[in-house]
Tab-separated table of C-alpha atoms in Angstrom:
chain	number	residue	atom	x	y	z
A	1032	UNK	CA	-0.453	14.223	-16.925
A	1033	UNK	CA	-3.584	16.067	-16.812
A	1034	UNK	CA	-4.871	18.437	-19.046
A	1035	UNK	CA	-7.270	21.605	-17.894
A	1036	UNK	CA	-8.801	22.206	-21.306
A	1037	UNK	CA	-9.705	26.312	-21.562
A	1038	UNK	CA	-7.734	27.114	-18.812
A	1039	UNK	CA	-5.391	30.261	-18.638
A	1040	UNK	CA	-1.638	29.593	-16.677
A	1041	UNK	CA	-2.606	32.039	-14.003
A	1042	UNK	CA	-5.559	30.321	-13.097
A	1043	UNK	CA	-3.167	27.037	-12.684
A	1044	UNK	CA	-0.918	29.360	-11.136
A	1045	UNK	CA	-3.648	30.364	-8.419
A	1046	UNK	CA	-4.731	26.892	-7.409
A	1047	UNK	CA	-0.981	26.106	-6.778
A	1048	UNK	CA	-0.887	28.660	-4.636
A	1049	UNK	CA	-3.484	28.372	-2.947
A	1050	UNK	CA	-3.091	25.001	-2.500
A	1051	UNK	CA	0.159	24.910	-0.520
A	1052	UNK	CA	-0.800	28.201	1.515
A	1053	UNK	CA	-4.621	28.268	1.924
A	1054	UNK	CA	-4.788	31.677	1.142
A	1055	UNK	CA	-6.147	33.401	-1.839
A	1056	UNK	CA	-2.864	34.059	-3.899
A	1057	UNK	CA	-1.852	37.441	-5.140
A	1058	UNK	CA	-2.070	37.448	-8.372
A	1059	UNK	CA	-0.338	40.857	-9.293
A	1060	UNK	CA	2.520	39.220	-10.805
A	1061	UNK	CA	0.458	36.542	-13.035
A	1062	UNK	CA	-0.137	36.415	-16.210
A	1063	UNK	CA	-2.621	39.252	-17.162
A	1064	UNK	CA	-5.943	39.006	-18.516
A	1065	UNK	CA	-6.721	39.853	-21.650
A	1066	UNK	CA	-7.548	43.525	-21.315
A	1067	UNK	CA	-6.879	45.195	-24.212
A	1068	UNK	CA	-5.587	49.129	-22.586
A	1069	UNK	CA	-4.578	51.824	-24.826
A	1070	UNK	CA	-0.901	52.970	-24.485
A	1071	UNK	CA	-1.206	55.575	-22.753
A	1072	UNK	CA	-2.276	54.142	-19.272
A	1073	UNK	CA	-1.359	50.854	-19.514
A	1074	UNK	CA	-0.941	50.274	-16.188
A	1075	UNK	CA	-4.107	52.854	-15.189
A	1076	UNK	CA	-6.548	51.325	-12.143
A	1077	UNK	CA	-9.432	50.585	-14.403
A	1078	UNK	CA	-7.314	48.113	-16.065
A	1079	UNK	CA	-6.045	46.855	-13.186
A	1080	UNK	CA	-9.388	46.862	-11.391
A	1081	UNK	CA	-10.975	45.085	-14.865
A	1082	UNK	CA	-8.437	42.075	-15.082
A	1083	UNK	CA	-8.354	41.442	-11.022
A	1084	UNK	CA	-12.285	40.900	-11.475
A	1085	UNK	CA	-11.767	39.158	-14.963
A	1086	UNK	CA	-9.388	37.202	-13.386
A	1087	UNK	CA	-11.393	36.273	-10.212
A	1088	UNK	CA	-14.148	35.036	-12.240
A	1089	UNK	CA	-11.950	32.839	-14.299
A	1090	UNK	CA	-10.510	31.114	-10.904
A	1091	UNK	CA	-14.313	30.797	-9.987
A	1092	UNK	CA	-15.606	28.854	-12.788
A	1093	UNK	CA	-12.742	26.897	-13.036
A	1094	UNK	CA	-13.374	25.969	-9.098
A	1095	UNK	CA	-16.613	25.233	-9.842
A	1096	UNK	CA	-16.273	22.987	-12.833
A	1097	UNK	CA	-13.055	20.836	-11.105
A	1098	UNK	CA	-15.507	21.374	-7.228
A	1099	UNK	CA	-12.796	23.515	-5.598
A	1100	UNK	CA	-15.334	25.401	-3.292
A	1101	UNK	CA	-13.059	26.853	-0.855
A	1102	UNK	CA	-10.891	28.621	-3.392
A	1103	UNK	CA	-13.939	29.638	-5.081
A	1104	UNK	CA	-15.605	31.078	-2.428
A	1105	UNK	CA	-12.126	33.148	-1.573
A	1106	UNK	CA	-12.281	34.535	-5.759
A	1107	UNK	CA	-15.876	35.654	-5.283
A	1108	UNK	CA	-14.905	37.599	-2.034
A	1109	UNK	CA	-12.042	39.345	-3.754
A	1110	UNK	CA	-14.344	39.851	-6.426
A	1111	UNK	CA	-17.240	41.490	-4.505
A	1112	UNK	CA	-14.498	43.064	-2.406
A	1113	UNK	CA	-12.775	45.025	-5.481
A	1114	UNK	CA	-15.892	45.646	-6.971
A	1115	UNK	CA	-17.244	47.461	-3.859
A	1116	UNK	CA	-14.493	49.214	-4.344
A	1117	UNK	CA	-15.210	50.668	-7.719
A	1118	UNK	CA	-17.206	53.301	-6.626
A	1119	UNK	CA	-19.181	55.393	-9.226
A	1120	UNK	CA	-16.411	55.556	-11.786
A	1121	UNK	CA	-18.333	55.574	-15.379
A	1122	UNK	CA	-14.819	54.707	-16.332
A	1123	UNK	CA	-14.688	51.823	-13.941
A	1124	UNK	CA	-18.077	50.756	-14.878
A	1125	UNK	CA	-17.197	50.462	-18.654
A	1126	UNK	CA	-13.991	48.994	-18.327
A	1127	UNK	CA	-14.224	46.663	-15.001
A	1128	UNK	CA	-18.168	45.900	-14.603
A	1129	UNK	CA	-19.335	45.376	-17.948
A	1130	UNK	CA	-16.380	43.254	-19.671
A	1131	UNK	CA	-16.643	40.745	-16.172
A	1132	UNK	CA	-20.728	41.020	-16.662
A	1133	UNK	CA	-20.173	39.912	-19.920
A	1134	UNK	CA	-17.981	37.045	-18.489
A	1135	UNK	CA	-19.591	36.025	-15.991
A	1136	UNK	CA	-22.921	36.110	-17.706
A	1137	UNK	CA	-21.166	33.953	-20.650
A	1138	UNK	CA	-20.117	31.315	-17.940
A	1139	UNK	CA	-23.003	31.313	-14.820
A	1140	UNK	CA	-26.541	30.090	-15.033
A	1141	UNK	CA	-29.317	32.338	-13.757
A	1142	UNK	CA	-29.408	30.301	-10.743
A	1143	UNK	CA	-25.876	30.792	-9.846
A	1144	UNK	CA	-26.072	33.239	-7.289
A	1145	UNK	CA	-23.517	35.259	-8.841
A	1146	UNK	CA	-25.742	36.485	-11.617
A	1147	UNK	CA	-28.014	37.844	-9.172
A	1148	UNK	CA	-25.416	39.680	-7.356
A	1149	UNK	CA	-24.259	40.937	-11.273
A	1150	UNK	CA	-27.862	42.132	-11.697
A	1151	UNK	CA	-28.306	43.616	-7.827
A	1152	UNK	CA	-24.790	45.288	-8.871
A	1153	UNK	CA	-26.098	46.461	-12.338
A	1154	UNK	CA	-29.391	48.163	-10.872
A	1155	UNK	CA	-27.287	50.411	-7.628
A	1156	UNK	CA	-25.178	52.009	-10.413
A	1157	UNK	CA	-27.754	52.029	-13.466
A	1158	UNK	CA	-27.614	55.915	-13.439
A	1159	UNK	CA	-23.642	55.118	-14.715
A	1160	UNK	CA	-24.497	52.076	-17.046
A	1161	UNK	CA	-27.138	53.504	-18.722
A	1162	UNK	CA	-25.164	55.785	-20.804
A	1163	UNK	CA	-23.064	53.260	-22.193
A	1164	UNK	CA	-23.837	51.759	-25.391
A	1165	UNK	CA	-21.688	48.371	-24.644
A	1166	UNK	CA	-24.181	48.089	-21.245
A	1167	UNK	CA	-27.032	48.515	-23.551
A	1168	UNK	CA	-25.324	45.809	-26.074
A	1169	UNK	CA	-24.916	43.673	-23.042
A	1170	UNK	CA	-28.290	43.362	-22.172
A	1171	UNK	CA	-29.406	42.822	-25.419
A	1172	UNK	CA	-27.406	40.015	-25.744
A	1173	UNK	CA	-28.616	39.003	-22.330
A	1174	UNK	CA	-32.148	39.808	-21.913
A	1175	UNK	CA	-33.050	37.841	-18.520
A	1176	UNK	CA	-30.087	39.588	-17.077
A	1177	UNK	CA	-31.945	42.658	-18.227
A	1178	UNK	CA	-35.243	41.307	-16.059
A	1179	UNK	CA	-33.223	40.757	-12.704
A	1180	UNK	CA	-31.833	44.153	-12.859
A	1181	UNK	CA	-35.894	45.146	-13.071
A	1182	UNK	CA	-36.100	43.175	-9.312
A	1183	UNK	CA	-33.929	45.212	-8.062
A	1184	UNK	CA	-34.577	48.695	-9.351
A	1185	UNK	CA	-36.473	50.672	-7.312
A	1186	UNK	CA	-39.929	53.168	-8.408
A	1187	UNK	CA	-39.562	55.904	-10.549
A	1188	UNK	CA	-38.744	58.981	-8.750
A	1189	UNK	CA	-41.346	61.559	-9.974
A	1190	UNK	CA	-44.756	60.597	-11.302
A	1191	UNK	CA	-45.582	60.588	-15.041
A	1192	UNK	CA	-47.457	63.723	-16.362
């Protein structure tokens, strides 16, 4: 018996999957995240969108910690591919982008390219994340995150008077 210590069944579930079909699983119909949605749209896209990227990180880590680099290179493309597809929901951005920042951030070192992608991410839809107090929390709580968003932002658009 072996024992994957912090480890959530539908991760499990995904690498079984995967492993008898070589493709990335569809993971509709495993166990959910733990996205907390109010009653009224419990089944609404942002939480959908928010636990598929939740839920794509988790299968990443987990790759890279047991050195599963095929799978985990198949969650970050469905993650970058479901995140492209976001758009410029402020909705999307404070339910989806922030809670997996704040995941991924908790789990990836600033070399992991991931975190750069988080922060080149971050800076295209600053004009949406900037008005959210949890963003603002988030980069408190993660200053050099808060730097690589800087090397990606792009001059101020009018001069200062």
């Amino acid at each position: 018996t072996y024992v994957c210590i912090d480890t959530q069944a539908s991760t499990l579930s995904a690498l079984v999957g995967w492993a008898y079909t070589r493709e990335y699983p569809d993971r509709n119909d495993l166990q959910k995240s733990d996205i907390k949605c109010a009653t009224n749209h419990d089944e609404s896209a942002e939480c959908k969108v928010a636990a598929s990227i939740l839920n794509d990180i988790q299968l990443y880590v987990f790759c890279d910690k047991y050195n599963i680099p095929e799978l985990g290179s198949l969650a970050v493309t469905h993650m970058k591919k479901t995140m492209a597809g976001m758009g410029d929901s402020r909705i999307h951005m404070s339910m989806a982008f922030i809670p997996a920042a704040r995941l991924a951030l908790s789990k990836f070192k600033e070399s992991n390219s991931l975190f750069s992608y988080f922060a080149h991410f971050a800076a295209y839809h600053i004009e949406n994340l900037r008005c959210s107090g949890s963003f603002c929390t988030l980069l408190s709580d993660h200053p050099n995150f808060a730097f690589s968003i800087l090397h990606y932002a792009g001059p101020a658009k009018e001069k200062p008077e």
